[in-house]
mmCIF file of C-alpha atoms in Angstrom:
data_model
loop_
_atom_site.group_PDB
_atom_site.id
_atom_site.type_symbol
_atom_site.label_atom_id
_atom_site.label_comp_id
_atom_site.label_asym_id
_atom_site.label_seq_id
_atom_site.Cartn_x
_atom_site.Cartn_y
_atom_site.Cartn_z
ATOM 1 C CA ALA A 1 0.343 0.056 -0.229
ATOM 2 C CA GLN A 2 1.223 3.688 -0.843
ATOM 3 C CA SER A 3 0.780 6.076 1.891
ATOM 4 C CA VAL A 4 2.424 9.915 2.101
ATOM 5 C CA THR A 5 3.215 11.561 5.323
ATOM 6 C CA GLN A 6 3.224 15.716 5.128
ATOM 7 C CA LEU A 7 5.059 16.542 8.747
ATOM 8 C CA ASP A 8 3.755 20.459 8.905
ATOM 9 C CA SER A 9 0.440 20.971 8.460
ATOM 10 C CA GLN A 10 1.088 24.507 8.743
ATOM 11 C CA VAL A 11 3.871 26.601 7.642
ATOM 12 C CA PRO A 12 4.351 30.784 8.063
ATOM 13 C CA VAL A 13 7.108 32.358 5.830
ATOM 14 C CA PHE A 14 8.117 35.892 5.879
ATOM 15 C CA GLU A 15 8.053 36.875 1.929
ATOM 16 C CA GLU A 16 10.665 36.673 -0.027
ATOM 17 C CA ALA A 17 12.031 34.206 2.772
ATOM 18 C CA PRO A 18 13.167 30.699 1.578
ATOM 19 C CA VAL A 19 10.658 27.941 2.243
ATOM 20 C CA GLU A 20 10.727 24.187 2.461
ATOM 21 C CA LEU A 21 7.540 21.911 2.699
ATOM 22 C CA ARG A 22 8.477 18.360 3.626
ATOM 23 C CA CYS A 23 7.050 15.126 2.550
ATOM 24 C CA ASN A 24 7.808 11.107 3.036
ATOM 25 C CA TYR A 25 6.412 8.870 1.254
ATOM 26 C CA SER A 26 5.934 4.789 1.728
ATOM 27 C CA SER A 27 5.397 2.169 -0.962
ATOM 28 C CA SER A 28 6.551 -1.316 -2.246
ATOM 29 C CA VAL A 29 6.457 -0.545 -6.123
ATOM 30 C CA SER A 30 8.081 2.218 -8.081
ATOM 31 C CA VAL A 31 5.866 5.384 -8.133
ATOM 32 C CA TYR A 32 5.476 8.767 -9.525
ATOM 33 C CA LEU A 33 5.005 11.468 -6.962
ATOM 34 C CA PHE A 34 3.998 15.028 -6.902
ATOM 35 C CA TRP A 35 2.984 18.166 -5.903
ATOM 36 C CA TYR A 36 0.211 19.943 -6.269
ATOM 37 C CA VAL A 37 -1.337 23.139 -4.847
ATOM 38 C CA GLN A 38 -4.917 24.483 -3.895
ATOM 39 C CA TYR A 39 -5.730 28.107 -3.909
ATOM 40 C CA PRO A 40 -9.384 29.125 -2.370
ATOM 41 C CA ASN A 41 -12.173 27.597 -3.271
ATOM 42 C CA GLN A 42 -10.141 26.451 -6.346
ATOM 43 C CA GLY A 43 -9.279 22.796 -7.902
ATOM 44 C CA LEU A 44 -6.108 21.434 -7.597
ATOM 45 C CA GLN A 45 -2.679 22.189 -9.537
ATOM 46 C CA LEU A 46 0.340 19.894 -10.370
ATOM 47 C CA LEU A 47 3.452 21.808 -8.987
ATOM 48 C CA LEU A 48 5.234 19.445 -10.504
ATOM 49 C CA LYS A 49 6.236 15.718 -11.072
ATOM 50 C CA TYR A 50 9.195 13.264 -10.445
ATOM 51 C CA LEU A 51 8.398 10.131 -12.738
ATOM 52 C CA SER A 52 11.764 8.700 -13.443
ATOM 53 C CA GLY A 53 15.412 10.315 -14.356
ATOM 54 C CA SER A 54 17.215 13.423 -12.576
ATOM 55 C CA THR A 55 16.362 13.682 -8.742
ATOM 56 C CA LEU A 56 15.554 17.529 -8.556
ATOM 57 C CA VAL A 57 12.718 18.436 -10.381
ATOM 58 C CA LYS A 58 11.497 21.864 -11.410
ATOM 59 C CA GLY A 59 8.299 22.433 -11.505
ATOM 60 C CA ILE A 60 6.107 26.069 -12.251
ATOM 61 C CA ASN A 61 6.444 29.684 -9.927
ATOM 62 C CA GLY A 62 9.847 28.709 -9.068
ATOM 63 C CA PHE A 63 9.471 25.903 -6.948
ATOM 64 C CA GLU A 64 11.612 22.735 -7.546
ATOM 65 C CA ALA A 65 11.459 18.961 -5.310
ATOM 66 C CA GLU A 66 13.945 16.674 -4.736
ATOM 67 C CA PHE A 67 13.601 13.009 -5.010
ATOM 68 C CA ASN A 68 15.286 10.985 -2.170
ATOM 69 C CA LYS A 69 14.828 7.175 -2.311
ATOM 70 C CA SER A 70 17.014 6.525 0.548
ATOM 71 C CA GLN A 71 15.345 8.575 3.401
ATOM 72 C CA THR A 72 11.672 8.310 0.623
ATOM 73 C CA SER A 73 11.295 12.038 0.404
ATOM 74 C CA PHE A 74 10.022 14.174 -1.705
ATOM 75 C CA HIS A 75 10.626 18.328 -0.228
ATOM 76 C CA LEU A 76 9.495 20.618 -1.922
ATOM 77 C CA ARG A 77 11.591 24.175 -2.113
ATOM 78 C CA LYS A 78 11.148 27.455 -3.329
ATOM 79 C CA PRO A 79 14.238 29.847 -2.393
ATOM 80 C CA SER A 80 12.093 33.020 -1.912
ATOM 81 C CA VAL A 81 8.083 33.244 -1.602
ATOM 82 C CA HIS A 82 5.244 35.651 -2.617
ATOM 83 C CA ILE A 83 2.074 36.725 -1.230
ATOM 84 C CA SER A 84 0.900 35.158 -4.102
ATOM 85 C CA ASP A 85 1.834 31.477 -2.915
ATOM 86 C CA THR A 86 -0.497 31.271 -0.049
ATOM 87 C CA ALA A 87 -1.914 28.019 -0.527
ATOM 88 C CA GLU A 88 -2.372 24.824 0.376
ATOM 89 C CA TYR A 89 -0.066 22.402 -1.104
ATOM 90 C CA PHE A 90 -0.127 18.601 -1.491
ATOM 91 C CA CYS A 91 2.669 16.052 -2.134
ATOM 92 C CA ALA A 92 0.834 12.532 -3.577
ATOM 93 C CA VAL A 93 1.822 9.596 -4.717
ATOM 94 C CA SER A 94 0.596 6.985 -7.392
ATOM 95 C CA ASP A 95 1.889 3.977 -9.463
ATOM 96 C CA SER A 96 2.931 3.953 -12.878
ATOM 97 C CA SER A 97 -1.212 4.040 -14.039
ATOM 98 C CA ALA A 98 -0.906 7.643 -12.182
ATOM 99 C CA SER A 99 -5.429 6.489 -12.453
ATOM 100 C CA LYS A 100 -5.734 6.873 -8.674
ATOM 101 C CA ILE A 101 -3.450 9.126 -6.342
ATOM 102 C CA ILE A 102 -2.811 8.806 -2.801
ATOM 103 C CA PHE A 103 -2.421 12.320 -1.407
ATOM 104 C CA GLY A 104 -1.052 13.462 1.952
ATOM 105 C CA SER A 105 -2.791 15.752 4.350
ATOM 106 C CA GLY A 106 -1.785 18.944 3.697
ATOM 107 C CA THR A 107 0.484 22.004 4.132
ATOM 108 C CA ARG A 108 -0.984 25.051 4.409
ATOM 109 C CA LEU A 109 1.729 28.225 3.493
ATOM 110 C CA SER A 110 1.429 31.335 4.616
ATOM 111 C CA ILE A 111 3.093 34.022 3.615
ATOM 112 C CA ARG A 112 3.329 37.054 6.413
ATOM 113 C CA PRO A 113 4.399 40.244 4.513
ATOM 114 C CA LYS B 1 -9.578 24.040 -25.347
ATOM 115 C CA ALA B 2 -11.768 24.088 -22.620
ATOM 116 C CA GLY B 3 -11.048 22.031 -18.851
ATOM 117 C CA VAL B 4 -12.663 20.132 -16.132
ATOM 118 C CA THR B 5 -16.110 21.525 -15.832
ATOM 119 C CA GLN B 6 -18.452 20.452 -12.481
ATOM 120 C CA THR B 7 -21.853 21.076 -12.107
ATOM 121 C CA PRO B 8 -23.304 22.505 -9.392
ATOM 122 C CA ARG B 9 -20.195 24.025 -8.106
ATOM 123 C CA TYR B 10 -22.657 24.076 -4.872
ATOM 124 C CA LEU B 11 -25.111 22.256 -3.226
ATOM 125 C CA ILE B 12 -27.347 22.118 -0.627
ATOM 126 C CA LYS B 13 -28.870 19.069 0.821
ATOM 127 C CA THR B 14 -30.528 17.505 4.061
ATOM 128 C CA ARG B 15 -29.916 14.442 5.377
ATOM 129 C CA GLY B 16 -31.712 11.327 3.586
ATOM 130 C CA GLN B 17 -31.502 12.697 0.508
ATOM 131 C CA GLN B 18 -29.497 12.168 -2.368
ATOM 132 C CA VAL B 19 -27.464 13.689 -4.873
ATOM 133 C CA THR B 20 -25.835 13.178 -8.386
ATOM 134 C CA LEU B 21 -22.674 15.509 -9.407
ATOM 135 C CA SER B 22 -21.498 16.151 -12.929
ATOM 136 C CA CYS B 23 -18.266 16.170 -14.475
ATOM 137 C CA SER B 24 -17.269 17.045 -18.539
ATOM 138 C CA PRO B 25 -13.967 16.110 -19.151
ATOM 139 C CA ILE B 26 -11.626 17.930 -21.028
ATOM 140 C CA SER B 27 -12.524 17.207 -24.763
ATOM 141 C CA GLY B 28 -10.472 13.750 -25.958
ATOM 142 C CA HIS B 29 -9.961 12.604 -22.221
ATOM 143 C CA ARG B 30 -11.188 9.009 -21.308
ATOM 144 C CA SER B 31 -10.633 8.634 -17.591
ATOM 145 C CA VAL B 32 -12.660 10.315 -14.964
ATOM 146 C CA SER B 33 -11.789 10.086 -11.205
ATOM 147 C CA TRP B 34 -13.431 11.176 -8.178
ATOM 148 C CA TYR B 35 -11.751 12.594 -4.732
ATOM 149 C CA GLN B 36 -13.826 13.420 -1.453
ATOM 150 C CA GLN B 37 -11.741 16.696 0.454
ATOM 151 C CA THR B 38 -13.224 16.864 3.652
ATOM 152 C CA PRO B 39 -11.312 19.003 6.462
ATOM 153 C CA GLY B 40 -10.831 16.102 8.576
ATOM 154 C CA GLN B 41 -9.857 13.366 6.369
ATOM 155 C CA GLY B 42 -8.232 15.535 3.595
ATOM 156 C CA LEU B 43 -8.090 14.266 0.053
ATOM 157 C CA GLN B 44 -9.718 11.152 -0.496
ATOM 158 C CA PHE B 45 -10.038 8.658 -3.649
ATOM 159 C CA LEU B 46 -13.463 7.191 -4.804
ATOM 160 C CA PHE B 47 -13.600 5.632 -7.933
ATOM 161 C CA GLU B 48 -12.136 6.021 -11.791
ATOM 162 C CA TYR B 49 -14.015 5.384 -14.303
ATOM 163 C CA PHE B 50 -12.509 4.226 -18.434
ATOM 164 C CA SER B 51 -14.639 3.525 -21.565
ATOM 165 C CA GLU B 52 -17.676 3.673 -18.943
ATOM 166 C CA THR B 53 -16.544 0.626 -16.711
ATOM 167 C CA GLN B 54 -15.337 1.538 -12.899
ATOM 168 C CA ARG B 55 -11.977 0.585 -12.947
ATOM 169 C CA ASN B 56 -10.511 1.510 -9.523
ATOM 170 C CA LYS B 57 -12.264 2.493 -6.380
ATOM 171 C CA GLY B 58 -11.783 3.447 -3.087
ATOM 172 C CA ASN B 59 -12.619 2.471 0.433
ATOM 173 C CA PHE B 60 -15.836 4.533 0.161
ATOM 174 C CA PRO B 61 -19.486 2.786 1.141
ATOM 175 C CA GLY B 62 -21.806 1.283 -1.356
ATOM 176 C CA ARG B 63 -23.963 4.631 -1.276
ATOM 177 C CA PHE B 64 -21.105 6.439 -3.557
ATOM 178 C CA SER B 65 -21.468 5.288 -7.264
ATOM 179 C CA GLY B 66 -20.915 6.989 -10.155
ATOM 180 C CA ARG B 67 -21.091 5.926 -13.743
ATOM 181 C CA GLN B 68 -19.525 7.252 -17.451
ATOM 182 C CA PHE B 69 -21.313 7.918 -20.384
ATOM 183 C CA SER B 70 -20.015 7.160 -23.977
ATOM 184 C CA ASN B 71 -18.849 11.018 -24.213
ATOM 185 C CA SER B 72 -17.011 10.083 -21.272
ATOM 186 C CA ARG B 73 -18.791 12.706 -19.558
ATOM 187 C CA SER B 74 -19.065 10.790 -15.959
ATOM 188 C CA GLU B 75 -21.925 11.135 -12.774
ATOM 189 C CA MET B 76 -21.482 10.562 -8.930
ATOM 190 C CA ASN B 77 -24.145 9.669 -6.975
ATOM 191 C CA VAL B 78 -24.446 9.610 -3.182
ATOM 192 C CA SER B 79 -27.356 8.399 -1.510
ATOM 193 C CA THR B 80 -28.914 8.677 1.662
ATOM 194 C CA LEU B 81 -26.878 11.573 2.708
ATOM 195 C CA GLU B 82 -25.191 12.291 5.810
ATOM 196 C CA LEU B 83 -23.876 15.169 7.742
ATOM 197 C CA GLY B 84 -20.574 13.545 6.918
ATOM 198 C CA ASP B 85 -20.533 13.614 3.599
ATOM 199 C CA SER B 86 -20.550 17.452 3.540
ATOM 200 C CA ALA B 87 -17.057 18.245 1.357
ATOM 201 C CA LEU B 88 -15.980 19.326 -1.849
ATOM 202 C CA TYR B 89 -15.983 16.768 -4.266
ATOM 203 C CA LEU B 90 -13.481 16.815 -6.978
ATOM 204 C CA CYS B 91 -13.082 15.378 -10.484
ATOM 205 C CA ALA B 92 -9.938 14.798 -12.511
ATOM 206 C CA SER B 93 -9.849 13.500 -15.943
ATOM 207 C CA SER B 94 -6.539 12.145 -18.139
ATOM 208 C CA TRP B 95 -5.950 10.630 -21.436
ATOM 209 C CA ARG B 96 -5.599 6.873 -19.581
ATOM 210 C CA GLN B 97 -2.999 6.181 -22.362
ATOM 211 C CA VAL B 98 -1.300 2.435 -22.236
ATOM 212 C CA ASN B 99 2.460 2.293 -20.706
ATOM 213 C CA SER B 100 2.840 6.053 -20.626
ATOM 214 C CA TYR B 101 2.248 8.595 -17.889
ATOM 215 C CA ASN B 102 -1.238 10.835 -17.799
ATOM 216 C CA GLU B 103 -1.282 13.652 -15.904
ATOM 217 C CA GLN B 104 -4.818 14.379 -14.210
ATOM 218 C CA PHE B 105 -6.313 17.676 -14.284
ATOM 219 C CA PHE B 106 -8.909 18.739 -11.889
ATOM 220 C CA GLY B 107 -12.059 20.513 -12.031
ATOM 221 C CA PRO B 108 -12.858 23.224 -9.911
ATOM 222 C CA GLY B 109 -14.928 20.950 -7.041
ATOM 223 C CA THR B 110 -18.691 20.952 -5.979
ATOM 224 C CA ARG B 111 -19.044 21.613 -2.946
ATOM 225 C CA LEU B 112 -21.778 19.844 -0.773
ATOM 226 C CA THR B 113 -23.392 20.853 2.476
ATOM 227 C CA VAL B 114 -25.645 18.523 3.877
ATOM 228 C CA LEU B 115 -27.886 19.928 6.462
#
């Protein structure tokens, strides 16, 4: 079975500061890993994904994540956040069919001016 | 190209009633997946439909059902509503090509409130 753990339910950070949102996963098979963002009253938007290959994945809006197989982690980072990054972020995992996605509990990122 | 559309966007029902939610996938997409989002349980997979057949199912009671039509549009139905069914219901569509990654594109969701 697959599962995802997001270690922080809320992360407050000052504008233009760096941020890291932590994610650990467990799976007995090869997986795809994702980070999604959800803005208030909206659906989910894919930020980035890891399918295979380079362990450093770059996504939209300046976000990047690093796949670490030995630590079963997929932490999301951004060097300098903006007010517009205020949202909830979900780490997720799926098998190779990608038709069923297992989500973490989410991390609410709040940006202070 | 239009994105995934869900109707209605908001819905209020009372306990014991039933409800039907609709999802129109991106043109050409043949797979539709449904998810339930609640503050307590987070985002949970309900089921996936592809070629009018349920291909994958999450851990939900039989009160939750769905179907897919020949044009790939999908509906989900919840019978005998309970207060705990209040949630944002999201659907996502994808190509569902064999042996390749198929990104899921999410709709804006239907917010169901059960009173």
